Amino acid sequence: MSNGARHVLGVVAGLLLPPIIAASLWYGIGDHLLRFQSAFEPSWVGLSAIVASGIAFAFLAGSRLSPIASLLGGLAFTALGVLPIVELRGVRVLPDHWLPNVMEQGFLTVADSGVLLFLGVALVVVSLFPSRWRSSGKQAVYPSAYDPAPSYLPPYSGPEDATRPMHRE
């Protein structure tokens, strides 16, 4: 795959995956938290959403994908992770009840605990490694300075080999 195609796919993945990861994580955390508080039992749907968002996050941070994907996702998660800090300074940024109850509970839990900021910074740092920006080109093949040495093994003895039962005479 050419470097340009890899980066175009990285832009597409960087724009599509972070909202899906965030929504899945917020729903999973919120559903699990509310179920655990009300009935003191785990929410399997919530835990499944958390696992799915973890798998998608690992794909986003993976080294085979263009670093543009992790950079875009990291900037989005970092911006969302900074919002609670900005609101603590007295600037009202988020409207009340902008998400459904379960997702809002998950967002507040993840954002106020600093997990969104952590995820964002991790993705930004992962995208800064120089080796991720270069394509994995083919290795250069240099001609050998010497002729190949003769083999010390006996030559292959084709179908007349007497050690094979079907070729015995």
XYZ file of C-alpha atoms in Angstrom, residues 63-138:
76
model
C 1.321 0.734 14.334
C -0.062 -0.623 11.041
C -2.516 2.248 10.737
C -1.405 5.707 9.675
C -0.379 7.980 12.558
C -2.904 10.528 11.305
C -5.663 8.294 12.712
C -4.188 8.255 16.198
C -3.337 11.962 15.974
C -6.912 12.971 15.087
C -8.338 10.643 17.729
C -5.838 11.841 20.302
C -6.651 15.480 19.687
C -10.384 14.759 20.003
C -9.981 12.801 23.246
C -7.595 15.416 24.653
C -10.069 18.204 23.874
C -12.854 16.271 25.604
C -10.552 15.502 28.529
C -9.693 19.177 29.025
C -13.366 20.252 29.201
C -13.825 19.366 32.914
C -10.676 21.332 33.782
C -11.986 24.352 31.861
C -15.341 24.081 33.630
C -13.586 23.998 37.007
C -12.147 27.425 36.173
C -15.669 28.839 35.959
C -16.226 28.799 32.204
C -19.400 26.927 31.296
C -18.613 24.890 28.173
C -21.040 21.979 28.118
C -24.813 22.390 28.233
C -26.826 20.432 30.775
C -28.256 17.103 29.617
C -26.599 17.164 26.202
C -26.402 13.360 26.188
C -28.882 10.666 27.195
C -28.793 9.885 30.921
C -26.712 6.705 30.680
C -24.140 8.215 28.322
C -23.961 11.456 30.289
C -23.244 9.479 33.461
C -20.474 7.614 31.620
C -19.029 10.812 30.153
C -18.957 12.546 33.532
C -17.308 9.536 35.154
C -14.650 9.133 32.467
C -13.995 12.850 31.940
C -13.931 13.914 35.590
C -11.581 11.077 36.506
C -9.105 12.141 33.815
C -9.369 8.970 31.742
C -10.324 10.873 28.573
C -7.310 13.134 28.971
C -5.102 10.085 29.518
C -6.451 8.355 26.388
C -6.006 11.508 24.324
C -2.433 12.144 25.409
C -1.584 8.468 24.849
C -2.875 8.595 21.274
C -1.063 11.854 20.526
C 2.236 10.484 21.859
C 1.801 7.234 19.911
C 1.385 9.226 16.709
C 4.614 11.206 17.231
C 7.052 8.322 16.687
C 8.974 9.023 13.449
C 8.945 5.385 12.375
C 5.155 5.493 12.073
C 5.272 8.272 9.479
C 7.562 6.366 7.116
C 6.262 3.617 4.890
C 7.684 0.161 5.293
C 9.426 0.081 1.930
C 10.969 -2.966 0.376
